Amino acid sequence: MKTTQIPFQKTGFFSKTMHDYLEKNKNIQPFYNNFPDISGFHNQIEEKQKSYRLQTRLALVDALKNQYISFETSEKTIENIELIKQQNTFTITTGHQLNLFTGPLYFLYKIISAINLSEELSEKFPEQHFIPIYWMATEDHDFDEINYFNFDGKKVSWNRKDGGAVGRFSTEGLQEVFKVFSNHLGNSKNAKYLKELFSDGYLKHNNLADATRFIANKLFGEFGLVIIDGDDANLKQLFNPFVKEELENQTSFKEVSNTILELEKNYPIQVNPREINLFYLGDDFRERILLEDNIYKVNNTNITFSKAEILAEVDENPKAFSPNVIMRPLFQEVILPNLCYIGGGGEMAYWFELKAYFEKVYIPFPVLLLRNSVQVVSVKQSKKLENLKISQEELFLNQYDLLSKKVIDNSEIKTNFSQKIEFLQNQFSDLKEVAKKTDVSFINAVNAQERKQIKGLESLEKRLLKAEKRRQRDLVDRITLLQNELLPNQSLEERQRNFSEYYLEYGSSFIEALKGALKPLQLEFTLLEL
């Protein structure tokens, strides 16, 4: 195994928002609290310790024990749950949807980032305990985003009627998905493990939340991962004061809207708040709560409440109130002794909208950490990159740009069109000085001629490049094939592939390799040669 890190900024797959965050640009600084470094975690520990109550710890431990009651649990996970009772124990959290069979590869990277960061902080702060948490997004209702995974370029899908929180979905119908997936796997030792993991997860559990807990627990339980389901009446009861505050005052809408006015001066906005950022959750529906003429209405239903009735409903039926993307982060930070949230670039972008809201309701805003990203490269692929003289950073170039660069580098014709265009611009610069002494029409004519000649040179450059690509067809084909293998659909493979492709080849050593390679606080992209 060989690992190399390169800056996230060099891959071309991360936004300006993330670049500025990683570089601590002054424009993004007002929108986060402590930065993900050792100094930042020292400050975060002090903030969280002052605000998080022992009563909440004990309620959280009881809820977690109840959630794990019918699951085989590792000693490390049991120990970690017990440690939460202690006031020097803190959590490192990542979250993800309940994608079929974990969905894209980065599901693994998120969780391993949380595990590795917990271990690193335990070394840096030996008087504290740090527990990795996977927050299952059981209350999501966007089934189209989770009902498939990709395997060997094929889409393995689960088709069923949509409706309600996905964690409550019955696993009925996944027998057919299992048959399709099994046919792709073969009969190797690793294939048998994957078949068993899928069948034990989905065919022996009644709902998607339990199935996902089983699979994540099988993959990561030995590292002490604690899996939490927020769709829990006892946990939601802890959040009741914030639910009532939202229903009465709509604070999240006000605070997030004000933040967006400042944030959008430099960055795109990820999500926009609604007047009330709560859903009402039933067995087969999850609908927005609307406030119209002092009546609370559940969208697309006949359910209505007066103010007194809905506040009473919060107390009597806390599980019915489901936070949306704006309030879910607050729910997490209220019920967990959490220091850090680990997520992808899109997740970080909407968290930046929330800091003022957290401050308004007196909850510490967590450290935000961009999750580890990985490009897996086989020894054979690495050798091909070397033979084609493609550097690790060049691998991530747009394919047109990569091919153009390599064809030019390999060409016997050595001509630099950039230099020729620069020379031409210098010539016209002198001519423009002469033109200033005449009239406007002559200046316009000079500018037009400059544009025409530069355009002509650019056209010639494209024609020469096209001719060279035809002449070097073998090189073009080899580069195209290799980059397409590594970056399917010209995207990071972690967004396209499922872990089962690599597990089929490498078995448990794949997870062990990731565990050894990922360094969350290095804040760099990882290339992993296997």
Short mmCIF file of C-alpha atoms in Angstrom, two decimals:
data_model
loop_
_atom_site.label_atom_id
_atom_site.label_comp_id
_atom_site.label_asym_id
_atom_site.label_seq_id
_atom_site.Cartn_x
_atom_site.Cartn_y
_atom_site.Cartn_z
CA MET A 1 0.00 0.00 0.00
CA LYS A 2 1.27 3.45 -0.92
CA THR A 3 -0.46 6.70 -0.05
CA THR A 4 0.06 10.20 -1.38
CA GLN A 5 -1.72 13.41 -0.48
CA ILE A 6 -2.38 16.34 -2.78
CA PRO A 7 -4.27 19.57 -2.02
CA PHE A 8 -8.04 19.35 -2.50
CA GLN A 9 -7.70 22.49 -4.62
CA LYS A 10 -5.54 20.65 -7.17
CA THR A 11 -8.23 18.11 -8.07
CA GLY A 12 -10.70 20.53 -9.66
CA PHE A 13 -13.61 18.78 -7.92
CA PHE A 14 -14.07 21.11 -4.95
CA SER A 15 -15.88 24.45 -4.83
CA LYS A 16 -14.54 27.94 -4.19
CA THR A 17 -16.39 27.79 -0.87
CA MET A 18 -14.30 24.79 0.18
CA HIS A 19 -11.08 26.30 -1.15
CA ASP A 20 -11.64 29.44 0.90
CA TYR A 21 -12.51 27.46 4.00
CA LEU A 22 -9.39 25.32 3.79
CA GLU A 23 -7.31 28.46 3.23
CA LYS A 24 -9.08 30.35 6.07
CA ASN A 25 -10.04 33.12 3.68
CA LYS A 26 -11.35 36.18 5.54
CA ASN A 27 -14.61 36.11 3.53
CA ILE A 28 -15.65 32.74 4.99
CA GLN A 29 -14.40 33.25 8.56
CA PRO A 30 -17.60 34.88 9.93
CA PHE A 31 -19.57 31.73 9.07
CA TYR A 32 -17.75 29.13 11.17
CA ASN A 33 -16.60 28.85 14.76
CA ASN A 34 -13.42 26.86 15.52
CA PHE A 35 -11.24 25.63 12.65
CA PRO A 36 -10.43 21.87 12.47
CA ASP A 37 -6.98 21.93 14.02
CA ILE A 38 -5.73 21.02 17.50
CA SER A 39 -6.14 24.57 18.79
CA GLY A 40 -9.70 24.67 17.45
CA PHE A 41 -10.57 21.38 19.17
CA HIS A 42 -9.12 22.63 22.46
CA ASN A 43 -11.49 25.61 22.31
CA GLN A 44 -14.42 23.45 21.21
CA ILE A 45 -13.98 21.06 24.15
CA GLU A 46 -14.20 23.96 26.58
CA GLU A 47 -17.32 25.39 24.91
CA LYS A 48 -19.19 22.09 24.74
CA GLN A 49 -18.28 21.04 28.26
CA LYS A 50 -19.88 24.18 29.68
CA SER A 51 -23.18 23.74 27.84
CA TYR A 52 -23.89 19.99 27.72
CA ARG A 53 -25.85 18.65 30.71
CA LEU A 54 -25.35 15.34 32.52
CA GLN A 55 -29.11 14.74 32.28
CA THR A 56 -28.84 14.79 28.48
CA ARG A 57 -25.90 12.37 28.58
CA LEU A 58 -27.87 9.86 30.59
CA ALA A 59 -30.93 10.12 28.35
CA LEU A 60 -28.72 9.66 25.28
CA VAL A 61 -27.08 6.53 26.71
CA ASP A 62 -30.48 5.03 27.55
CA ALA A 63 -31.75 5.73 24.02
CA LEU A 64 -28.64 4.21 22.41
CA LYS A 65 -28.84 1.07 24.55
CA ASN A 66 -32.46 0.68 23.53
CA GLN A 67 -31.59 1.12 19.83
CA TYR A 68 -28.89 -1.57 20.05
CA ILE A 69 -30.95 -4.00 22.13
CA SER A 70 -31.51 -6.55 19.34
CA PHE A 71 -28.10 -6.16 17.66
CA GLU A 72 -24.87 -8.02 18.22
CA THR A 73 -22.59 -5.23 19.43
CA SER A 74 -18.80 -5.13 19.72
CA GLU A 75 -17.19 -4.66 23.11
CA LYS A 76 -15.61 -1.41 21.87
CA THR A 77 -19.01 0.02 20.88
CA ILE A 78 -20.59 -1.04 24.19
CA GLU A 79 -17.69 0.57 26.04
CA ASN A 80 -18.06 3.78 24.00
CA ILE A 81 -21.79 4.04 24.74
CA GLU A 82 -21.05 3.68 28.48
CA LEU A 83 -18.31 6.32 28.25
CA ILE A 84 -20.87 8.91 27.10
CA LYS A 85 -22.08 9.06 30.72
CA GLN A 86 -18.77 10.67 31.67
CA GLN A 87 -18.51 14.43 31.39
CA ASN A 88 -15.10 14.23 29.73
CA THR A 89 -16.48 12.23 26.77
CA PHE A 90 -17.24 13.91 23.45
CA THR A 91 -18.43 12.74 20.05
CA ILE A 92 -17.16 13.16 16.49
CA THR A 93 -20.10 12.84 14.13
CA THR A 94 -20.71 12.14 10.49
CA GLY A 95 -24.07 11.50 8.87
CA HIS A 96 -25.38 9.92 5.71
CA GLN A 97 -28.53 8.82 3.97
CA LEU A 98 -29.69 5.21 4.17
CA ASN A 99 -28.43 4.40 0.68
CA LEU A 100 -28.96 0.88 -0.54
CA PHE A 101 -25.92 -1.21 0.49
CA THR A 102 -24.15 1.99 1.67
CA GLY A 103 -24.46 3.73 -1.71
CA PRO A 104 -21.36 5.58 -2.98
CA LEU A 105 -17.84 4.84 -1.74
CA TYR A 106 -17.59 8.02 0.29
CA PHE A 107 -19.95 6.49 2.86
CA LEU A 108 -16.89 4.56 4.04
CA TYR A 109 -14.62 7.60 3.92
CA LYS A 110 -16.97 9.63 6.12
CA ILE A 111 -17.13 6.96 8.82
CA ILE A 112 -13.42 6.16 8.75
CA SER A 113 -12.69 9.90 8.99
CA ALA A 114 -14.80 10.01 12.17
CA ILE A 115 -13.08 6.92 13.61
CA ASN A 116 -9.57 8.13 12.81
CA LEU A 117 -10.20 11.64 14.10
CA SER A 118 -11.55 10.22 17.37
CA GLU A 119 -8.37 8.18 17.76
CA GLU A 120 -6.11 11.12 16.94
CA LEU A 121 -7.87 13.41 19.41
CA SER A 122 -7.60 10.71 22.09
CA GLU A 123 -3.83 10.89 21.65
CA LYS A 124 -3.74 14.70 21.66
CA PHE A 125 -6.11 15.05 24.64
CA PRO A 126 -5.48 11.97 26.82
CA GLU A 127 -7.72 13.25 29.63
CA GLN A 128 -10.78 13.18 27.37
CA HIS A 129 -12.65 10.42 25.52
CA PHE A 130 -13.77 10.74 21.88
CA ILE A 131 -16.47 8.57 20.32
CA PRO A 132 -17.10 8.21 16.54
CA ILE A 133 -20.79 8.58 15.66
CA TYR A 134 -22.66 7.70 12.47
CA TRP A 135 -25.96 9.59 12.35
CA MET A 136 -28.40 7.68 10.15
CA ALA A 137 -30.61 10.03 8.14
CA THR A 138 -33.65 7.88 8.88
CA GLU A 139 -36.15 10.73 8.51
CA ASP A 140 -35.24 11.68 4.96
CA HIS A 141 -38.05 11.14 2.48
CA ASP A 142 -36.22 11.44 -0.84
CA PHE A 143 -36.31 7.77 -1.83
CA ASP A 144 -34.99 8.40 -5.35
CA GLU A 145 -31.63 9.41 -3.87
CA ILE A 146 -31.10 6.18 -1.93
CA ASN A 147 -32.84 3.36 -3.81
CA TYR A 148 -29.82 2.19 -5.84
CA PHE A 149 -26.09 1.65 -5.93
CA ASN A 150 -23.66 1.18 -8.80
CA PHE A 151 -21.71 -2.03 -9.24
CA ASP A 152 -19.24 -2.60 -12.08
CA GLY A 153 -20.89 0.09 -14.18
CA LYS A 154 -24.40 -1.30 -13.63
CA LYS A 155 -27.18 0.22 -11.55
CA VAL A 156 -28.68 -2.08 -8.92
CA SER A 157 -32.08 -0.58 -8.01
CA TRP A 158 -34.87 -1.16 -5.51
CA ASN A 159 -38.28 -0.23 -6.87
CA ARG A 160 -41.08 0.28 -4.39
CA LYS A 161 -43.81 2.76 -3.51
CA ASP A 162 -42.42 5.97 -2.05
CA GLY A 163 -43.78 7.76 1.03
CA GLY A 164 -42.75 8.80 4.53
CA ALA A 165 -39.45 8.56 6.40
CA VAL A 166 -37.11 6.11 4.68
CA GLY A 167 -35.88 4.60 7.95
CA ARG A 168 -39.36 3.19 8.54
CA PHE A 169 -39.58 1.60 5.07
CA SER A 170 -40.22 -2.12 5.04
CA THR A 171 -37.42 -4.17 3.46
CA GLU A 172 -40.01 -6.16 1.54
CA GLY A 173 -38.99 -6.54 -2.10
CA LEU A 174 -35.24 -6.57 -1.49
CA GLN A 175 -35.14 -10.33 -2.12
CA GLU A 176 -35.35 -9.56 -5.84
CA VAL A 177 -32.57 -6.96 -5.56
CA PHE A 178 -30.45 -9.55 -3.77
CA LYS A 179 -30.91 -12.04 -6.62
CA VAL A 180 -29.81 -9.47 -9.21
CA PHE A 181 -26.79 -8.38 -7.15
CA SER A 182 -25.75 -11.97 -6.39
CA ASN A 183 -25.62 -12.76 -10.09
CA HIS A 184 -22.96 -10.06 -10.53
CA LEU A 185 -20.72 -11.26 -7.71
CA GLY A 186 -19.56 -14.78 -8.52
CA ASN A 187 -18.59 -17.33 -5.85
CA SER A 188 -15.27 -16.20 -4.41
CA LYS A 189 -14.69 -15.96 -0.64
CA ASN A 190 -15.20 -12.19 -0.75
CA ALA A 191 -18.30 -12.58 -2.92
CA LYS A 192 -19.81 -14.93 -0.34
CA TYR A 193 -19.14 -12.38 2.41
CA LEU A 194 -20.87 -9.63 0.42
CA LYS A 195 -23.87 -11.85 -0.29
CA GLU A 196 -24.14 -12.73 3.38
CA LEU A 197 -23.80 -9.08 4.44
CA PHE A 198 -26.56 -8.01 2.04
CA SER A 199 -28.92 -10.87 2.86
CA ASP A 200 -28.40 -10.68 6.64
CA GLY A 201 -28.85 -6.93 6.52
CA TYR A 202 -31.90 -6.57 4.31
CA LEU A 203 -33.63 -9.94 4.39
CA LYS A 204 -33.41 -10.49 8.16
CA HIS A 205 -34.46 -7.01 9.27
CA ASN A 206 -37.88 -5.47 8.90
CA ASN A 207 -37.04 -1.86 8.10
CA LEU A 208 -34.34 0.14 6.36
CA ALA A 209 -33.01 1.75 9.56
CA ASP A 210 -32.34 -1.62 11.20
CA ALA A 211 -30.83 -3.03 8.00
CA THR A 212 -28.47 -0.08 7.65
CA ARG A 213 -27.46 -0.26 11.32
CA PHE A 214 -26.66 -3.96 10.89
CA ILE A 215 -24.46 -3.38 7.83
CA ALA A 216 -22.60 -0.36 9.24
CA ASN A 217 -22.12 -2.23 12.52
CA LYS A 218 -20.69 -5.26 10.70
CA LEU A 219 -18.24 -3.10 8.75
CA PHE A 220 -17.13 -0.74 11.53
CA GLY A 221 -18.27 -2.10 14.92
CA GLU A 222 -14.79 -3.37 15.76
CA PHE A 223 -13.58 0.26 15.77
CA GLY A 224 -16.17 1.30 18.33
CA LEU A 225 -18.47 3.15 15.94
CA VAL A 226 -21.74 4.19 17.59
CA ILE A 227 -24.74 4.40 15.25
CA ILE A 228 -27.63 6.67 16.15
CA ASP A 229 -31.18 6.94 14.83
CA GLY A 230 -32.68 10.38 15.50
CA ASP A 231 -36.21 9.08 14.81
CA ASP A 232 -36.57 8.25 18.51
CA ALA A 233 -39.24 9.60 20.85
CA ASN A 234 -36.90 9.87 23.85
CA LEU A 235 -34.24 11.76 21.87
CA LYS A 236 -36.81 14.06 20.31
CA GLN A 237 -38.18 14.85 23.74
CA LEU A 238 -34.81 16.45 24.51
CA PHE A 239 -35.35 18.66 21.46
CA ASN A 240 -38.91 19.70 22.37
CA PRO A 241 -37.98 23.20 23.65
CA PHE A 242 -36.36 24.02 20.29
CA VAL A 243 -39.32 22.62 18.35
CA LYS A 244 -41.71 24.82 20.33
CA GLU A 245 -39.45 27.83 19.88
CA GLU A 246 -39.47 27.22 16.14
CA LEU A 247 -43.25 26.91 15.99
CA GLU A 248 -43.80 30.07 18.02
CA ASN A 249 -41.03 32.38 16.79
CA GLN A 250 -39.61 30.98 13.51
CA THR A 251 -36.12 31.92 14.70
CA SER A 252 -34.30 29.67 12.23
CA PHE A 253 -35.92 31.43 9.27
CA LYS A 254 -34.99 34.87 10.57
CA GLU A 255 -31.40 34.07 11.50
CA VAL A 256 -30.55 31.95 8.47
CA SER A 257 -32.14 34.46 6.09
CA ASN A 258 -29.95 37.23 7.55
CA THR A 259 -26.86 35.03 7.25
CA ILE A 260 -27.66 34.24 3.63
CA LEU A 261 -27.72 37.97 2.78
CA GLU A 262 -24.08 38.16 3.86
CA LEU A 263 -22.94 34.74 2.68
CA GLU A 264 -24.27 35.16 -0.87
CA LYS A 265 -22.05 38.20 -1.44
CA ASN A 266 -19.20 35.75 -2.06
CA TYR A 267 -20.63 32.23 -2.20
CA PRO A 268 -23.53 30.29 -3.74
CA ILE A 269 -26.33 29.38 -1.35
CA GLN A 270 -26.88 25.67 -0.75
CA VAL A 271 -30.35 25.68 0.86
CA ASN A 272 -32.97 28.30 1.67
CA PRO A 273 -34.96 28.22 4.93
CA ARG A 274 -38.72 27.97 5.12
CA GLU A 275 -40.85 29.95 7.53
CA ILE A 276 -41.13 26.82 9.70
CA ASN A 277 -38.33 24.31 9.25
CA LEU A 278 -40.17 21.29 10.58
CA PHE A 279 -42.07 18.40 9.06
CA TYR A 280 -44.96 16.50 10.56
CA LEU A 281 -44.17 12.81 10.38
CA GLY A 282 -46.73 10.01 10.04
CA ASP A 283 -46.38 6.33 9.24
CA ASP A 284 -46.41 6.90 5.49
CA PHE A 285 -45.93 10.63 5.04
CA ARG A 286 -43.57 13.47 5.98
CA GLU A 287 -45.07 16.84 5.16
CA ARG A 288 -44.15 20.45 5.88
CA ILE A 289 -45.80 22.36 8.70
CA LEU A 290 -47.28 25.64 7.46
CA LEU A 291 -48.54 28.63 9.44
CA GLU A 292 -51.50 30.36 7.79
CA ASP A 293 -53.83 32.82 9.57
CA ASN A 294 -52.60 31.63 12.99
CA ILE A 295 -53.47 28.02 12.11
CA TYR A 296 -50.78 25.35 11.80
CA LYS A 297 -51.43 23.13 8.80
CA VAL A 298 -49.73 19.94 7.65
CA ASN A 299 -49.17 20.31 3.93
CA ASN A 300 -51.10 17.93 1.61
CA THR A 301 -53.24 16.64 4.49
CA ASN A 302 -56.36 17.72 6.41
CA ILE A 303 -54.41 17.95 9.68
CA THR A 304 -54.58 21.33 11.40
CA PHE A 305 -53.72 22.69 14.87
CA SER A 306 -54.24 25.84 16.83
CA LYS A 307 -51.15 27.20 18.56
CA ALA A 308 -52.14 25.62 21.88
CA GLU A 309 -52.93 22.31 20.18
CA ILE A 310 -49.64 22.04 18.30
CA LEU A 311 -47.58 22.89 21.39
CA ALA A 312 -49.46 20.20 23.29
CA GLU A 313 -48.84 17.79 20.41
CA VAL A 314 -45.08 18.39 20.74
CA ASP A 315 -45.23 17.13 24.32
CA GLU A 316 -47.62 14.26 23.65
CA ASN A 317 -46.15 13.05 20.35
CA PRO A 318 -42.55 14.32 19.97
CA LYS A 319 -41.72 11.68 17.36
CA ALA A 320 -44.16 13.35 14.93
CA PHE A 321 -41.96 16.46 14.62
CA SER A 322 -39.12 15.99 12.16
CA PRO A 323 -36.47 18.69 11.58
CA ASN A 324 -35.60 19.58 7.99
CA VAL A 325 -32.13 20.29 6.60
CA ILE A 326 -31.97 23.62 8.47
CA MET A 327 -32.89 22.25 11.91
CA ARG A 328 -31.45 18.71 11.76
CA PRO A 329 -27.92 19.98 12.58
CA LEU A 330 -29.28 21.70 15.67
CA PHE A 331 -31.08 18.51 16.76
CA GLN A 332 -27.78 16.65 16.47
CA GLU A 333 -25.86 19.21 18.50
CA VAL A 334 -28.54 19.38 21.20
CA ILE A 335 -28.64 15.65 21.91
CA LEU A 336 -24.95 14.78 21.41
CA PRO A 337 -21.85 15.95 23.32
CA ASN A 338 -20.49 16.72 19.88
CA LEU A 339 -17.37 18.61 18.88
CA CYS A 340 -17.16 18.15 15.13
CA TYR A 341 -19.30 17.36 12.12
CA ILE A 342 -17.58 15.64 9.19
CA GLY A 343 -19.24 16.04 5.81
CA GLY A 344 -18.78 16.64 2.11
CA GLY A 345 -18.48 19.99 0.40
CA GLY A 346 -22.22 20.37 -0.16
CA GLU A 347 -22.95 19.64 3.50
CA MET A 348 -20.31 22.11 4.69
CA ALA A 349 -21.85 24.76 2.46
CA TYR A 350 -25.24 24.63 4.19
CA TRP A 351 -23.70 24.40 7.67
CA PHE A 352 -22.08 27.78 6.97
CA GLU A 353 -25.60 29.24 6.89
CA LEU A 354 -26.36 28.14 10.45
CA LYS A 355 -23.83 29.70 12.83
CA ALA A 356 -25.92 32.76 13.77
CA TYR A 357 -28.95 30.53 14.37
CA PHE A 358 -26.96 28.32 16.78
CA GLU A 359 -25.73 31.40 18.62
CA LYS A 360 -29.26 32.75 18.92
CA VAL A 361 -30.48 29.57 20.65
CA TYR A 362 -27.31 29.21 22.77
CA ILE A 363 -25.98 25.95 21.33
CA PRO A 364 -22.22 25.73 20.50
CA PHE A 365 -21.57 25.61 16.77
CA PRO A 366 -19.37 22.56 16.02
CA VAL A 367 -16.06 22.35 14.23
CA LEU A 368 -16.72 21.62 10.55
CA LEU A 369 -14.37 19.17 8.85
CA LEU A 370 -14.30 18.35 5.14
CA ARG A 371 -14.34 14.56 4.97
CA ASN A 372 -11.46 12.59 3.53
CA SER A 373 -11.64 11.94 -0.21
CA VAL A 374 -9.79 9.07 -1.87
CA GLN A 375 -8.77 7.97 -5.33
CA VAL A 376 -7.90 4.28 -5.39
CA VAL A 377 -5.23 3.35 -7.95
CA SER A 378 -4.15 -0.22 -8.59
CA VAL A 379 -0.46 -1.05 -9.03
CA LYS A 380 -1.18 -1.77 -12.70
CA GLN A 381 -2.91 1.59 -13.19
CA SER A 382 -0.09 3.36 -11.38
CA LYS A 383 2.40 1.82 -13.79
CA LYS A 384 0.31 2.97 -16.75
CA LEU A 385 0.23 6.53 -15.38
CA GLU A 386 3.99 6.43 -15.05
CA ASN A 387 4.46 5.11 -18.60
CA LEU A 388 2.15 7.80 -19.97
CA LYS A 389 4.01 10.44 -17.94
CA ILE A 390 0.79 11.55 -16.21
CA SER A 391 1.40 13.04 -12.78
CA GLN A 392 -1.00 12.54 -9.89
CA GLU A 393 -2.28 16.10 -10.21
CA GLU A 394 -2.60 15.84 -14.02
CA LEU A 395 -4.87 12.81 -13.58
CA PHE A 396 -7.64 15.15 -12.37
CA LEU A 397 -7.45 17.53 -15.33
CA ASN A 398 -10.48 17.89 -17.58
CA GLN A 399 -10.06 15.13 -20.18
CA TYR A 400 -9.81 17.56 -23.12
CA ASP A 401 -7.10 19.54 -21.32
CA LEU A 402 -5.24 16.38 -20.28
CA LEU A 403 -5.24 14.98 -23.81
CA SER A 404 -4.20 18.34 -25.27
CA LYS A 405 -1.31 18.67 -22.84
CA LYS A 406 0.00 15.16 -23.37
CA VAL A 407 -0.34 15.30 -27.15
CA ILE A 408 1.56 18.60 -27.24
CA ASP A 409 4.23 17.24 -24.86
CA ASN A 410 4.65 14.20 -27.10
CA SER A 411 4.59 16.10 -30.39
CA GLU A 412 7.63 16.51 -32.62
CA ILE A 413 6.23 19.91 -33.61
CA LYS A 414 7.36 22.38 -30.98
CA THR A 415 5.44 25.61 -31.36
CA ASN A 416 4.02 27.74 -28.58
CA PHE A 417 0.83 29.48 -29.61
CA SER A 418 0.59 31.29 -26.27
CA GLN A 419 3.89 33.00 -26.99
CA LYS A 420 2.75 33.88 -30.50
CA ILE A 421 -0.50 35.37 -29.18
CA GLU A 422 1.43 37.34 -26.56
CA PHE A 423 3.81 38.63 -29.26
CA LEU A 424 0.82 39.65 -31.39
CA GLN A 425 -0.78 41.46 -28.47
CA ASN A 426 2.44 43.39 -27.87
CA GLN A 427 2.51 44.46 -31.53
CA PHE A 428 -1.06 45.68 -31.35
CA SER A 429 -0.30 47.46 -28.06
CA ASP A 430 2.20 49.65 -29.92
CA LEU A 431 -0.33 50.20 -32.69
CA LYS A 432 -2.98 51.24 -30.16
CA GLU A 433 -0.68 53.97 -28.87
CA VAL A 434 -0.53 55.33 -32.44
CA ALA A 435 -4.30 54.94 -32.78
CA LYS A 436 -4.92 57.13 -29.70
CA LYS A 437 -3.60 60.07 -31.71
CA THR A 438 -6.24 59.60 -34.41
CA ASP A 439 -10.00 59.15 -34.13
CA VAL A 440 -12.28 56.55 -32.53
CA SER A 441 -13.01 54.73 -35.77
CA PHE A 442 -9.33 53.88 -36.23
CA ILE A 443 -9.00 52.66 -32.63
CA ASN A 444 -12.04 50.41 -33.18
CA ALA A 445 -10.51 49.10 -36.39
CA VAL A 446 -7.25 48.23 -34.58
CA ASN A 447 -9.16 46.40 -31.79
CA ALA A 448 -11.23 44.50 -34.35
CA GLN A 449 -8.12 43.46 -36.28
CA GLU A 450 -6.42 42.31 -33.06
CA ARG A 451 -9.41 40.13 -32.14
CA LYS A 452 -9.53 38.71 -35.67
CA GLN A 453 -5.83 37.77 -35.76
CA ILE A 454 -5.86 36.29 -32.25
CA LYS A 455 -8.95 34.30 -33.15
CA GLY A 456 -7.14 33.10 -36.28
CA LEU A 457 -4.16 31.91 -34.25
CA GLU A 458 -6.48 30.15 -31.77
CA SER A 459 -8.23 28.44 -34.67
CA LEU A 460 -4.89 27.29 -36.09
CA GLU A 461 -3.88 25.99 -32.68
CA LYS A 462 -7.08 23.93 -32.43
CA ARG A 463 -6.58 22.55 -35.96
CA LEU A 464 -2.97 21.59 -35.20
CA LEU A 465 -4.06 19.96 -31.94
CA LYS A 466 -6.80 18.05 -33.72
CA ALA A 467 -4.34 16.85 -36.35
CA GLU A 468 -1.85 15.79 -33.68
CA LYS A 469 -4.55 13.88 -31.81
CA ARG A 470 -5.33 11.96 -35.00
CA ARG A 471 -1.65 11.27 -35.55
CA GLN A 472 -1.20 10.16 -31.92
CA ARG A 473 -4.41 8.14 -31.81
CA ASP A 474 -2.85 5.31 -29.79
CA LEU A 475 -1.67 7.69 -27.05
CA VAL A 476 -5.06 9.44 -26.97
CA ASP A 477 -6.91 6.14 -26.65
CA ARG A 478 -4.65 4.87 -23.87
CA ILE A 479 -4.99 8.06 -21.83
CA THR A 480 -8.77 8.22 -22.37
CA LEU A 481 -9.27 4.59 -21.35
CA LEU A 482 -7.13 4.96 -18.21
CA GLN A 483 -8.71 8.20 -17.02
CA ASN A 484 -12.20 6.80 -17.63
CA GLU A 485 -11.30 3.77 -15.50
CA LEU A 486 -10.14 5.96 -12.64
CA LEU A 487 -12.72 8.76 -12.96
CA PRO A 488 -15.96 7.18 -14.21
CA ASN A 489 -18.21 9.70 -15.96
CA GLN A 490 -15.41 12.26 -15.47
CA SER A 491 -16.28 12.39 -11.79
CA LEU A 492 -14.56 11.28 -8.60
CA GLU A 493 -15.01 7.52 -8.33
CA GLU A 494 -16.14 7.90 -4.70
CA ARG A 495 -19.39 9.41 -5.99
CA GLN A 496 -19.95 6.67 -8.56
CA ARG A 497 -18.74 3.33 -7.24
CA ASN A 498 -19.92 1.15 -4.36
CA PHE A 499 -17.50 -0.32 -1.81
CA SER A 500 -18.44 -3.85 -2.91
CA GLU A 501 -16.35 -3.52 -6.11
CA TYR A 502 -13.18 -3.11 -4.06
CA TYR A 503 -14.25 -5.49 -1.31
CA LEU A 504 -14.78 -8.18 -3.94
CA GLU A 505 -11.14 -7.80 -4.98
CA TYR A 506 -9.37 -6.97 -1.72
CA GLY A 507 -11.70 -8.19 1.05
CA SER A 508 -11.37 -6.70 4.53
CA SER A 509 -7.86 -5.46 3.69
CA PHE A 510 -9.57 -2.68 1.70
CA ILE A 511 -11.10 -1.21 4.86
CA GLU A 512 -7.84 -1.78 6.73
CA ALA A 513 -5.96 0.11 4.00
CA LEU A 514 -8.39 3.03 4.20
CA LYS A 515 -8.13 3.03 7.99
CA GLY A 516 -4.35 3.30 7.73
CA ALA A 517 -4.34 5.92 4.97
CA LEU A 518 -6.90 8.53 6.00
CA LYS A 519 -5.60 11.50 7.99
CA PRO A 520 -8.59 13.79 8.65
CA LEU A 521 -6.69 16.81 9.97
CA GLN A 522 -4.22 16.90 7.08
CA LEU A 523 -7.02 18.45 5.01
CA GLU A 524 -5.76 16.92 1.78
CA PHE A 525 -6.98 14.55 -0.93
CA THR A 526 -5.62 10.99 -0.70
CA LEU A 527 -4.38 8.76 -3.51
CA LEU A 528 -4.26 5.15 -2.35
CA GLU A 529 -2.27 2.62 -4.37
CA LEU A 530 -3.35 -0.97 -3.75
#
